[in-house]
CSV table of C-alpha atoms in Angstrom, one decimal:
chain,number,residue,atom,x,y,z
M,200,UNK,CA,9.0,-11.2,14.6
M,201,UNK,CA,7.3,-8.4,12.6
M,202,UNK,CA,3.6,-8.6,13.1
M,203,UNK,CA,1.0,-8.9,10.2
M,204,UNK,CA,-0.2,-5.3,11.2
M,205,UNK,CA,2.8,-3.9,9.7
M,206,UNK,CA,1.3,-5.0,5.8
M,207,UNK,CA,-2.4,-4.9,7.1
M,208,UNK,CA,-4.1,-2.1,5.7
M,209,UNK,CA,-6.8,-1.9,7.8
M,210,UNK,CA,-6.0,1.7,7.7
M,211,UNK,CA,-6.9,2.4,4.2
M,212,UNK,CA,-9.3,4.7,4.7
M,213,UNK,CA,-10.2,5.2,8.2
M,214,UNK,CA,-7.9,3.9,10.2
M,215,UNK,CA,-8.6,3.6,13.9
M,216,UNK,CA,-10.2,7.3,13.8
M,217,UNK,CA,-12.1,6.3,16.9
M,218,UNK,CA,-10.5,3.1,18.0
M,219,UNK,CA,-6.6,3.6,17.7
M,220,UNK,CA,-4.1,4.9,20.9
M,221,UNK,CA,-2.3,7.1,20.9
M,222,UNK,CA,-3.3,8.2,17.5
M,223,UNK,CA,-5.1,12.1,18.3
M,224,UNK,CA,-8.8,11.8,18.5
M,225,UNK,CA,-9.6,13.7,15.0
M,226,UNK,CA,-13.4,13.8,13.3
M,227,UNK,CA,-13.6,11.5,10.3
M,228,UNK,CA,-13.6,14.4,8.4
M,229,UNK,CA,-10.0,15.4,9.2
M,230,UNK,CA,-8.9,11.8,9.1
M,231,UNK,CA,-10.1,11.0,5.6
M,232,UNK,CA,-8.2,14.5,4.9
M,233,UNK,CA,-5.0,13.4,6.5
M,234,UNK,CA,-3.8,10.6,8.4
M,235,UNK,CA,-3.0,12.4,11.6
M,236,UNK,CA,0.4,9.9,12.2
M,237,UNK,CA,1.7,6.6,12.0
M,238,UNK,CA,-1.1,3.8,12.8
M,239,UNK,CA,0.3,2.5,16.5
M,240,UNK,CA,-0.3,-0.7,14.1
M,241,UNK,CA,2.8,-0.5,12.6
M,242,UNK,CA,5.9,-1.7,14.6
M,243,UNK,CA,8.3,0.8,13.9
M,244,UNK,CA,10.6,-0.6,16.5
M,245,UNK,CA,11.1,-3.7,15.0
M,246,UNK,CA,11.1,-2.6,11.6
M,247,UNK,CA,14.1,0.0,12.6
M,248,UNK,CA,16.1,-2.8,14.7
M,249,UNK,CA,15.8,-5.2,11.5
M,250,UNK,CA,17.3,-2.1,9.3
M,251,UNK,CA,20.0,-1.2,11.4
M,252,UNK,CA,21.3,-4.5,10.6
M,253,UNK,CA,20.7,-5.1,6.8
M,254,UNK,CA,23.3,-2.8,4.5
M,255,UNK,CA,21.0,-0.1,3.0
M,256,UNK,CA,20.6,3.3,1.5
M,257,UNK,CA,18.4,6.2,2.4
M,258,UNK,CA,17.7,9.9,2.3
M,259,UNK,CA,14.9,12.5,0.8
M,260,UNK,CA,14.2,14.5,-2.2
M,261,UNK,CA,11.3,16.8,-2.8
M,262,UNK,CA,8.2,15.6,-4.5
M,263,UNK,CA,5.7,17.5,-7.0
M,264,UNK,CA,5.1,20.7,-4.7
M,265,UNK,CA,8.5,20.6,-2.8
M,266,UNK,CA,7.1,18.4,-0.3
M,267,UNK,CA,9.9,16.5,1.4
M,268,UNK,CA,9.9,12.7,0.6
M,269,UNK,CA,11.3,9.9,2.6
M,270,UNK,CA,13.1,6.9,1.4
M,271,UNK,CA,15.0,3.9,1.8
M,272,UNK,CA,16.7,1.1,-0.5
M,273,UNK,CA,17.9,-2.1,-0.8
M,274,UNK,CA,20.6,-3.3,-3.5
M,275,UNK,CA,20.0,-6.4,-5.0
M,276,UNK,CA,21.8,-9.4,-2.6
M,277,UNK,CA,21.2,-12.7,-1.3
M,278,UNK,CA,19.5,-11.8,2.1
M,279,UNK,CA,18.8,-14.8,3.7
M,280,UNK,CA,15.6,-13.8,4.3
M,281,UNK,CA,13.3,-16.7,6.1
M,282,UNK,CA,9.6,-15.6,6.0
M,283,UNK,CA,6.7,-17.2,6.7
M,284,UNK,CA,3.0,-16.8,7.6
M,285,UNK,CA,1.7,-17.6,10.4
M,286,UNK,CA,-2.3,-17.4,9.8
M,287,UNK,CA,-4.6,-15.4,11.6
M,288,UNK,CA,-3.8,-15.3,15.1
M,289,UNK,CA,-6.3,-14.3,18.0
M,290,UNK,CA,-7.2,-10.7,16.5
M,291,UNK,CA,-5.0,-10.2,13.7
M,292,UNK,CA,-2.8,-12.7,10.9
M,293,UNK,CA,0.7,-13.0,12.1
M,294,UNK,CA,4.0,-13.6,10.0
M,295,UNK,CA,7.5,-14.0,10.9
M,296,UNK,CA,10.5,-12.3,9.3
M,297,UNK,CA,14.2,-13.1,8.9
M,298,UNK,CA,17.0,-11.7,7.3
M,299,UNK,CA,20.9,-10.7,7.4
M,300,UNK,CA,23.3,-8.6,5.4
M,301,UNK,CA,24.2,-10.4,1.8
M,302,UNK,CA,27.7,-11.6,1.4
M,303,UNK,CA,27.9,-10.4,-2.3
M,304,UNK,CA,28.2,-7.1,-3.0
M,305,UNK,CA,27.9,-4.7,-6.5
M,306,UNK,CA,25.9,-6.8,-8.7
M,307,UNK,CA,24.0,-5.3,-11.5
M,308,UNK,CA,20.2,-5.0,-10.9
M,309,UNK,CA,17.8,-6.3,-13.3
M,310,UNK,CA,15.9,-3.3,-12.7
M,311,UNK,CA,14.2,-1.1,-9.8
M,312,UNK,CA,11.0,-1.4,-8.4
M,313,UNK,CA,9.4,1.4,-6.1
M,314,UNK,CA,7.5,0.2,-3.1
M,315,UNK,CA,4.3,2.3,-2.2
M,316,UNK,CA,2.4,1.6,1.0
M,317,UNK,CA,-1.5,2.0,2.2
M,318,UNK,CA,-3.1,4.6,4.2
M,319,UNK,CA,-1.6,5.5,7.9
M,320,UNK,CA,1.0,3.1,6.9
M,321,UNK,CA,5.0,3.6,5.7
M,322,UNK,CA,7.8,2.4,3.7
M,323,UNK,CA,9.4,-0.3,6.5
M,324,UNK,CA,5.7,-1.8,6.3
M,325,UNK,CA,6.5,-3.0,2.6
M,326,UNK,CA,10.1,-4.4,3.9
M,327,UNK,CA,9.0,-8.4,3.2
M,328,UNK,CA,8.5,-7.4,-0.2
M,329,UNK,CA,10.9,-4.9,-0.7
M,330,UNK,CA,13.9,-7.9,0.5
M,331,UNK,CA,11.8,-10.5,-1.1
M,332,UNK,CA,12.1,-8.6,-4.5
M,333,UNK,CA,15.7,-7.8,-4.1
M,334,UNK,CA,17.0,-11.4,-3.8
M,335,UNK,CA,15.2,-11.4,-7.2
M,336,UNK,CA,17.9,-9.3,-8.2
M,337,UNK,CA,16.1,-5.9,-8.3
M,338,UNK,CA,17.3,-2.8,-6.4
M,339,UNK,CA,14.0,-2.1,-4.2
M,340,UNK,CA,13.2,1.8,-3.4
M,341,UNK,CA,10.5,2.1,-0.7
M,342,UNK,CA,8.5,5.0,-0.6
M,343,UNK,CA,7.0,7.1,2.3
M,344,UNK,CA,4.3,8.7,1.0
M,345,UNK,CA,3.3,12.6,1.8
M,346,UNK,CA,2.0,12.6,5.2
M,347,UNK,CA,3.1,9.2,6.3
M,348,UNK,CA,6.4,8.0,8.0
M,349,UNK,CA,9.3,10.2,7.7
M,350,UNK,CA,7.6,12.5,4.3
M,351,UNK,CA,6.4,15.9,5.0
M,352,UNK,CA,3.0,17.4,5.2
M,353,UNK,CA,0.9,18.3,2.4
M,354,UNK,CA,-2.9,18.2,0.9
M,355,UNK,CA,-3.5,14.1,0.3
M,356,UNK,CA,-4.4,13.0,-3.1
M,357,UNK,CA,-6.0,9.8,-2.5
M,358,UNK,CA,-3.8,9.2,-5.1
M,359,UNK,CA,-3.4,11.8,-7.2
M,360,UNK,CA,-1.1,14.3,-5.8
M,361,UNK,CA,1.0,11.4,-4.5
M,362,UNK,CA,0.9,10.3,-8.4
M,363,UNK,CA,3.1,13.1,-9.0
M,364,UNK,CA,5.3,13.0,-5.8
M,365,UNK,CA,6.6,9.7,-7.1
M,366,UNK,CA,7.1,10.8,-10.8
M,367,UNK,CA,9.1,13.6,-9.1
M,368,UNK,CA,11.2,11.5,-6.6
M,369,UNK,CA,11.6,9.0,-9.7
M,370,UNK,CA,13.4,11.7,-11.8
M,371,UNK,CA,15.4,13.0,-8.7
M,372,UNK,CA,16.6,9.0,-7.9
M,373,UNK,CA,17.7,8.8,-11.0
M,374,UNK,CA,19.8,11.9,-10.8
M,375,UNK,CA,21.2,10.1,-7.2
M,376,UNK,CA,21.7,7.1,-9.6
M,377,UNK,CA,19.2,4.9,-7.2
M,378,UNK,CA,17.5,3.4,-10.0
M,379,UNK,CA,19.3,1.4,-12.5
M,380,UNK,CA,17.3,-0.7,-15.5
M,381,UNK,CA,13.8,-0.9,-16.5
M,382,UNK,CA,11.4,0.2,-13.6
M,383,UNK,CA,8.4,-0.8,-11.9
M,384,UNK,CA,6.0,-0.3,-9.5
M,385,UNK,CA,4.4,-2.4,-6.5
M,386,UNK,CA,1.8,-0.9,-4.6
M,387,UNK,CA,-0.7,-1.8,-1.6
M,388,UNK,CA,-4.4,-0.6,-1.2
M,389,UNK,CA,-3.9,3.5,-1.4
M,390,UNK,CA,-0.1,3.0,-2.8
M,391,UNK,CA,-2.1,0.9,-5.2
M,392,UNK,CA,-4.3,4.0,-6.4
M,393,UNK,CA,-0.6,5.6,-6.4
M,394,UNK,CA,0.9,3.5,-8.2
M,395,UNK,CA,-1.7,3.3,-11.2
M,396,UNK,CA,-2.1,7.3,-11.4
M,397,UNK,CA,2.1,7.3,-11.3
M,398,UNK,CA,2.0,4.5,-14.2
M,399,UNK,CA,-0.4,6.9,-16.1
M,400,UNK,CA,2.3,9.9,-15.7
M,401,UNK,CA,5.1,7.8,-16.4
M,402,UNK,CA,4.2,6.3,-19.9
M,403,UNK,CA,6.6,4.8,-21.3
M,404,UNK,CA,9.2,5.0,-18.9
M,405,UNK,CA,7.5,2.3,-16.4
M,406,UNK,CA,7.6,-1.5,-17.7
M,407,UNK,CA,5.0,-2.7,-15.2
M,408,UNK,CA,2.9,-2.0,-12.2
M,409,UNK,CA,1.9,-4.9,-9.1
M,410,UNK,CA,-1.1,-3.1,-7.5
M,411,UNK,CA,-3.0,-5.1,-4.9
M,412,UNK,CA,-6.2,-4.3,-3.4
M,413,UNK,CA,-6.5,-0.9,-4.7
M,414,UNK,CA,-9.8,1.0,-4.4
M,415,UNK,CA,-11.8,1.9,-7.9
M,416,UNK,CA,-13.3,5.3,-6.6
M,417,UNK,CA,-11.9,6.9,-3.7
M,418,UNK,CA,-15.6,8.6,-2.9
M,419,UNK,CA,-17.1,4.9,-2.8
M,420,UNK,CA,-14.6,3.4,-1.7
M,421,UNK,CA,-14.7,5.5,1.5
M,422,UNK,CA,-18.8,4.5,1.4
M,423,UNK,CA,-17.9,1.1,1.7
M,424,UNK,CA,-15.0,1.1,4.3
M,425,UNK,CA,-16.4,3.3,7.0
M,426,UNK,CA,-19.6,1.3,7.8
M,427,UNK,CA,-17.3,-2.0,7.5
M,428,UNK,CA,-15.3,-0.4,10.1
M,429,UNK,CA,-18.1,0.6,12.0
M,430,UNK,CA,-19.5,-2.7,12.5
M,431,UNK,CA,-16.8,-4.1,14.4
M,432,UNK,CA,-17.5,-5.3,17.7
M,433,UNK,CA,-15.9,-3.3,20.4
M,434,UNK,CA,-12.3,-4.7,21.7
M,435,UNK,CA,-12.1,-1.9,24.3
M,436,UNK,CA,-13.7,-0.1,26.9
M,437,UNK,CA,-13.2,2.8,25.4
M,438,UNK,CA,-15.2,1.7,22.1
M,439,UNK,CA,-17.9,1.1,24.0
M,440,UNK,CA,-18.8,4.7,24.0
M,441,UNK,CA,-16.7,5.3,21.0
M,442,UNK,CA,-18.4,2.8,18.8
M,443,UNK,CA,-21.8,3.8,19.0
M,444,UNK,CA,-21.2,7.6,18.9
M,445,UNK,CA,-19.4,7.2,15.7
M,446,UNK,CA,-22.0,5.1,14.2
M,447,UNK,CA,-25.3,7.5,14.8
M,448,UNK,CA,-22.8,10.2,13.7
M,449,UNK,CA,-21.8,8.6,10.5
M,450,UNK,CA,-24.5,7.0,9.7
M,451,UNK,CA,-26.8,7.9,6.5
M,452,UNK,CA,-26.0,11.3,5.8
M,453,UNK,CA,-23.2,12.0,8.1
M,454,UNK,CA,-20.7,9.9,6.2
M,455,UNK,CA,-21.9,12.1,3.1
M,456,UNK,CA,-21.3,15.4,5.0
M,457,UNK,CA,-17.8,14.1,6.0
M,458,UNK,CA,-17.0,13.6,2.6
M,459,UNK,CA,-18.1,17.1,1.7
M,460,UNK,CA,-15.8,18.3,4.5
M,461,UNK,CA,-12.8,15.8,3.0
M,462,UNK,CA,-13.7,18.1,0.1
M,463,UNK,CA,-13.4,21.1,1.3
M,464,UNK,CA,-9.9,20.7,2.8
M,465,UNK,CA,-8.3,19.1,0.3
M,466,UNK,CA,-9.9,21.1,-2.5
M,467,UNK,CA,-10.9,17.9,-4.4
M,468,UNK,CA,-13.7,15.9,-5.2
M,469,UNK,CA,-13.5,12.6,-4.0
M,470,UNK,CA,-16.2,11.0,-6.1
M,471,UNK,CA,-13.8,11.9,-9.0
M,472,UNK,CA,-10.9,10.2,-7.9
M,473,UNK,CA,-11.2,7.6,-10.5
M,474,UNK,CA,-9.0,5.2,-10.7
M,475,UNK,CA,-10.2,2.8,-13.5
M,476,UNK,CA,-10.7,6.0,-15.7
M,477,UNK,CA,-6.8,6.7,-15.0
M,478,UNK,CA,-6.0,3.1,-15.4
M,479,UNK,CA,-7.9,2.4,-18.9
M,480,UNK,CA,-5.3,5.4,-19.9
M,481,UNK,CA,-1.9,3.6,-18.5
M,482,UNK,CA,0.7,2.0,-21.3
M,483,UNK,CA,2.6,-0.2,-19.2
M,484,UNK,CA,1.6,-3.5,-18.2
M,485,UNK,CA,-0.4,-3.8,-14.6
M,486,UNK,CA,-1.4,-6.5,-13.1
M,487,UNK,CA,-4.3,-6.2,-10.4
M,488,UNK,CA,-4.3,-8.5,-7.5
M,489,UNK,CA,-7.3,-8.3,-4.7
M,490,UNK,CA,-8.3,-11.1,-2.0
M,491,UNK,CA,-11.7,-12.8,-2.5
M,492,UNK,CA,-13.1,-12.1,0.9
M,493,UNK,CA,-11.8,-8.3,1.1
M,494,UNK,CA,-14.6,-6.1,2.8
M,495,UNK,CA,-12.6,-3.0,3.1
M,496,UNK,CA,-12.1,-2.7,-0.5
M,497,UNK,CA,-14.8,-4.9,-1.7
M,498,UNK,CA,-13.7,-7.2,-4.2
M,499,UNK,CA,-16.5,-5.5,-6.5
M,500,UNK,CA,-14.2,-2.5,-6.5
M,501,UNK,CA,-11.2,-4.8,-8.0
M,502,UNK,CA,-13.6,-6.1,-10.8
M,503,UNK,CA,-14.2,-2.8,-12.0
M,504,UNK,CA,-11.2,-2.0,-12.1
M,505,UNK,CA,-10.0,-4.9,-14.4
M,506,UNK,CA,-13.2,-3.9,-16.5
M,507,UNK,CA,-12.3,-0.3,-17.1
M,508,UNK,CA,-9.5,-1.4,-18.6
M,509,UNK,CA,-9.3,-4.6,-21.0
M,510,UNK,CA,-5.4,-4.5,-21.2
M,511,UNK,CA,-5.1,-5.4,-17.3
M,512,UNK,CA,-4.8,-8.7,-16.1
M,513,UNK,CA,-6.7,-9.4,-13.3
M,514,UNK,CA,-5.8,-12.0,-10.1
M,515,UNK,CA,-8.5,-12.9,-7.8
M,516,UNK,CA,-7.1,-14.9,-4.7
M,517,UNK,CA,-9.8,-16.8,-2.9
M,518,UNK,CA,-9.5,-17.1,0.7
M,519,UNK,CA,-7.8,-13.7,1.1
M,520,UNK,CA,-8.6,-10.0,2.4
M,521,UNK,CA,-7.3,-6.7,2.6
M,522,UNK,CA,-5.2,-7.6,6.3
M,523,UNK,CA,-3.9,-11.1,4.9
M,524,UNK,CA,-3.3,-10.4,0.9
M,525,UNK,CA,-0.2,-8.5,1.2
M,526,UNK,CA,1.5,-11.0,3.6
M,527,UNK,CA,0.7,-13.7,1.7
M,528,UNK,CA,4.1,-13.7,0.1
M,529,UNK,CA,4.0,-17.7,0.2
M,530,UNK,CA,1.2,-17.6,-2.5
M,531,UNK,CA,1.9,-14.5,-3.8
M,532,UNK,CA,5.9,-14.3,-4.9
M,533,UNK,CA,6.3,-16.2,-7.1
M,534,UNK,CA,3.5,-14.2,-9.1
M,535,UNK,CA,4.9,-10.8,-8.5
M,536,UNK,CA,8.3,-12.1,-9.7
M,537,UNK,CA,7.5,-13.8,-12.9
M,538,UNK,CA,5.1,-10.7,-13.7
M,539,UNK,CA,8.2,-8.4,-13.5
M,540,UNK,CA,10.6,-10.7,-15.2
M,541,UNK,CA,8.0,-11.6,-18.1
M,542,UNK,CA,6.9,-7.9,-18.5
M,543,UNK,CA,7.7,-6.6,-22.4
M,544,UNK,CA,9.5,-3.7,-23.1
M,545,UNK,CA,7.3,-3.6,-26.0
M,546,UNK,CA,4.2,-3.8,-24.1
M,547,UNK,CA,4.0,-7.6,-24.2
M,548,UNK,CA,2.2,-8.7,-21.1
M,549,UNK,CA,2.0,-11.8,-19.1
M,550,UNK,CA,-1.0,-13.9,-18.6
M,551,UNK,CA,-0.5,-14.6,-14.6
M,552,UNK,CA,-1.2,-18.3,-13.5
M,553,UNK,CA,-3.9,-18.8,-11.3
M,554,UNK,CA,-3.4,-19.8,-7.7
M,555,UNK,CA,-4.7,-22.9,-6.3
């Protein structure tokens, strides 16, 4: 069994800065800079045992500023994949995964769709999807991200540098001849900012973009999180002491001089990270997707989003959050698979179905 953690997201901004083992105590500061590792949320283990036995391809090229980027495919196959949700379990939701090498091999793909994960997270955290989709037929590239899994290290983006890490490892996977037919993206929470900053850069040669639960403004969005986080109640001893320390230090103007600090580091200005601006300016079709009850990425911040930019269509799944929404492929497939079938190649868009 994978658990839920490995889609959760809970990471997008803070991620356990004072409450995650064995993850290096690091001031928010450097944290909202750069990840510091993989969350210990994320069961690598599993996720590695389940590739070693699935047929797969994987390797690195170099991204916008020669960073090295990590990634791994699937070909299109039925894998017998058996998922299923389990709800939300004692602390966290819970799903179950399945799956097994196809028995067909060397069918044509009906296109390529490039998986890109939330903050602290990686790649195998998209694997649901990234099998899901390929029994759809599609050959399924997921990304690691600069400074997450098995990437290299460079200045975060929120975004925006890892915009152009992916139109970079696009053009080299096509010169590997990973991606065959029209492409799309899919991306969660911080790969969602990715994703529509990529779709921006790419123009015409992206058909359609998935992005679920991604932030509007990486400065407020940061607001927002770190004072959700923050008012957790404490799970450990150690947050005990933790907790309150990091809430009279963040508090008020704190958080403010954090971001400033963010700033400095990365030499960007994180109340300019705008991704409805960059969205209002993106050709292809994109469909956003963000859980009702999301408080680490507001749902407010999803509504904006669809409002910068008429040409969107917008999904709002009630009873959902930012830990359950990108598990929930039991609600959710059959969306994300008719949106990239139906997708134009001459811009015509489909109007998703709501849920019930």
């Amino acid at each position: 069994m994978l658990r839920s953690l490995a889609l959760a997201g809970v990471c997008v901004m803070l991620a356990g800065f004072a409450f995650s083992h064995p993850v290096p105590s690091l001031s928010l500061s450097e944290r909202l800079a750069a990840p510091g590792g993989t969350s210990p949320l994320v069961p690598t283990e599993r996720i590695d045992a389940l590739l070693a036995r699935l047929p797969h391809h994987q390797g690195r090229v170099s991204g916008a500023d020669g960073v090295a980027l990590h990634w791994v495919s699937f070909d299109p196959g039925d894998y017998r994949m058996d998922y299923r949700y389990l709800g939300k379990g004692e602390r966290f939701p819970e799903f179950s995964l399945q799956a097994s090498a196809p028995t067909t091999h060397g069918q044509p793909a009906r296109g390529t769709v490039i998986l890109l994960h939330g903050w602290m997270m990686d790649g195998g955290s998209l694997l649901p999807w990234a099998l899901e989709l390929a029994q759809q037929g599609y050959r399924t590239v997921a990304l690691d991200l600069r400074n997450h899994g098995r990437s290299g290290h460079a200045p975060s983006g929120y975004g925006t540098r890892e915009a152009d890490d992916v139109v970079a490892a696009l053009k080299a996977l096509k010169a590997e001849g990973q991606i065959e037919g029209p492409v799309h993206l899919l991306g969660v929470s911080y790969g969602a900012a990715t994703a529509i900053f990529a779709a921006r850069e790419l123009g015409p040669q992206l058909r359609s973009v998935v992005a679920m639960e991604s932030f509007d403004n990486a400065g407020q969005a940061i607001r927002t999180m770190v004072p959700h986080m923050l008012s957790k109640p404490a799970e450990r001893w150690s947050d005990y002491v933790a907790l309150p320390l990091a809430r009279w230090q963040y508090g008020g103007k704190g958080l403010d001089q954090a971001i400033a600090a963010a700033d400095r580091k990365l030499g960007l200005d994180l109340d300019r990270v705008d991704v409805g601006q960059a969205l209002a300016q993106v050709p292809a079709c994109v469909l956003l997707v963000h859980g009702r009850q999301d408080e680490h990425i507001p749902v407010a911040q999803g509504r904006a989003l669809a409002a910068a930019a008429p040409r969107a269509h917008y999904l709002e799944v009630e009873g959902e959050d930012h830990l359950t929404l990108p598990m929930r492929l039991d609600r959710l497939s059959g969306v994300v698979n008719d949106w990239f079938a139906d997708a134009g190649e001459h811009g015509h868009c489909p109007t998703p179905q709501p849920l019930g």
